[in-house]
Amino acid sequence: MPLFFLVPLFAGLVTGYFSKKCTDEIAYFTGLFTIISLILSLILAPWQIQLVLLVLLIVGSNRLLQE
């Protein structure tokens, strides 16, 4: 399983950390880059990881709807 989808994920997590530390306008740009890189890493992820995330999403949403 190729792990190249971890590159945008790691970059997104690092920029997300820096956006929490900044209070200027650059924080908005780093937040936008974080969201884009996280979506890109989900698109590039292997189908097995996407399937696990989908199952977790369905189970989590069912628990929230029951409450």
PDB file of C-alpha atoms in Angstrom:
ATOM      1  CA  MET A   1       0.000   0.000   0.000  1.00  0.00           C
ATOM      2  CA  PRO A   2       1.583   3.287  -1.053  1.00  0.00           C
ATOM      3  CA  LEU A   3       1.810   5.833   1.717  1.00  0.00           C
ATOM      4  CA  PHE A   4       2.158   8.987  -0.394  1.00  0.00           C
ATOM      5  CA  PHE A   5      -1.213  10.224   0.881  1.00  0.00           C
ATOM      6  CA  LEU A   6       0.491  10.900   4.209  1.00  0.00           C
ATOM      7  CA  VAL A   7       2.487  13.793   2.721  1.00  0.00           C
ATOM      8  CA  PRO A   8      -0.469  16.221   2.382  1.00  0.00           C
ATOM      9  CA  LEU A   9      -1.892  14.914   5.648  1.00  0.00           C
ATOM     10  CA  PHE A  10       1.310  15.701   7.528  1.00  0.00           C
ATOM     11  CA  ALA A  11       1.615  19.087   5.792  1.00  0.00           C
ATOM     12  CA  GLY A  12      -1.969  19.889   6.734  1.00  0.00           C
ATOM     13  CA  LEU A  13      -1.447  18.958  10.354  1.00  0.00           C
ATOM     14  CA  VAL A  14       1.695  21.073  10.586  1.00  0.00           C
ATOM     15  CA  THR A  15       0.024  24.116   9.029  1.00  0.00           C
ATOM     16  CA  GLY A  16      -3.008  23.585  11.254  1.00  0.00           C
ATOM     17  CA  TYR A  17      -0.720  23.700  14.276  1.00  0.00           C
ATOM     18  CA  PHE A  18       0.852  26.936  13.046  1.00  0.00           C
ATOM     19  CA  SER A  19      -2.536  28.484  12.272  1.00  0.00           C
ATOM     20  CA  LYS A  20      -3.539  27.978  15.908  1.00  0.00           C
ATOM     21  CA  LYS A  21      -0.415  29.878  17.002  1.00  0.00           C
ATOM     22  CA  CYS A  22      -0.953  32.847  14.615  1.00  0.00           C
ATOM     23  CA  THR A  23      -3.490  35.600  15.088  1.00  0.00           C
ATOM     24  CA  ASP A  24      -2.892  37.506  11.848  1.00  0.00           C
ATOM     25  CA  GLU A  25      -4.520  37.142   8.449  1.00  0.00           C
ATOM     26  CA  ILE A  26      -2.008  34.439   7.601  1.00  0.00           C
ATOM     27  CA  ALA A  27      -3.928  32.169   9.974  1.00  0.00           C
ATOM     28  CA  TYR A  28      -6.864  32.177   7.561  1.00  0.00           C
ATOM     29  CA  PHE A  29      -4.626  31.146   4.675  1.00  0.00           C
ATOM     30  CA  THR A  30      -2.961  28.396   6.665  1.00  0.00           C
ATOM     31  CA  GLY A  31      -6.380  27.169   7.791  1.00  0.00           C
ATOM     32  CA  LEU A  32      -7.521  27.054   4.188  1.00  0.00           C
ATOM     33  CA  PHE A  33      -4.385  25.143   3.212  1.00  0.00           C
ATOM     34  CA  THR A  34      -5.031  22.732   6.080  1.00  0.00           C
ATOM     35  CA  ILE A  35      -8.550  21.971   4.899  1.00  0.00           C
ATOM     36  CA  ILE A  36      -7.453  21.530   1.282  1.00  0.00           C
ATOM     37  CA  SER A  37      -4.583  19.227   2.204  1.00  0.00           C
ATOM     38  CA  LEU A  38      -6.763  17.089   4.475  1.00  0.00           C
ATOM     39  CA  ILE A  39      -9.322  16.650   1.697  1.00  0.00           C
ATOM     40  CA  LEU A  40      -6.539  15.833  -0.754  1.00  0.00           C
ATOM     41  CA  SER A  41      -5.094  13.222   1.575  1.00  0.00           C
ATOM     42  CA  LEU A  42      -8.525  11.600   1.906  1.00  0.00           C
ATOM     43  CA  ILE A  43      -8.853  11.481  -1.870  1.00  0.00           C
ATOM     44  CA  LEU A  44      -5.394   9.957  -2.282  1.00  0.00           C
ATOM     45  CA  ALA A  45      -5.859   7.420   0.529  1.00  0.00           C
ATOM     46  CA  PRO A  46      -6.202   3.741  -0.400  1.00  0.00           C
ATOM     47  CA  TRP A  47      -9.688   2.302  -0.542  1.00  0.00           C
ATOM     48  CA  GLN A  48      -9.148   0.288   2.634  1.00  0.00           C
ATOM     49  CA  ILE A  49      -8.587   3.431   4.690  1.00  0.00           C
ATOM     50  CA  GLN A  50     -11.502   5.177   2.999  1.00  0.00           C
ATOM     51  CA  LEU A  51     -13.723   2.198   3.830  1.00  0.00           C
ATOM     52  CA  VAL A  52     -12.696   2.254   7.501  1.00  0.00           C
ATOM     53  CA  LEU A  53     -13.368   6.007   7.690  1.00  0.00           C
ATOM     54  CA  LEU A  54     -16.771   5.517   6.050  1.00  0.00           C
ATOM     55  CA  VAL A  55     -17.742   2.811   8.537  1.00  0.00           C
ATOM     56  CA  LEU A  56     -16.620   5.002  11.446  1.00  0.00           C
ATOM     57  CA  LEU A  57     -18.640   7.892  10.052  1.00  0.00           C
ATOM     58  CA  ILE A  58     -21.782   5.782   9.692  1.00  0.00           C
ATOM     59  CA  VAL A  59     -21.460   4.272  13.180  1.00  0.00           C
ATOM     60  CA  GLY A  60     -20.753   7.663  14.731  1.00  0.00           C
ATOM     61  CA  SER A  61     -23.660   9.346  12.985  1.00  0.00           C
ATOM     62  CA  ASN A  62     -26.045   6.565  14.038  1.00  0.00           C
ATOM     63  CA  ARG A  63     -25.017   7.036  17.669  1.00  0.00           C
ATOM     64  CA  LEU A  64     -25.539  10.789  17.443  1.00  0.00           C
ATOM     65  CA  LEU A  65     -28.951  10.365  15.811  1.00  0.00           C
ATOM     66  CA  GLN A  66     -30.120   7.968  18.516  1.00  0.00           C
ATOM     67  CA  GLU A  67     -29.442  10.513  21.247  1.00  0.00           C
TER      68      GLU A  67
END
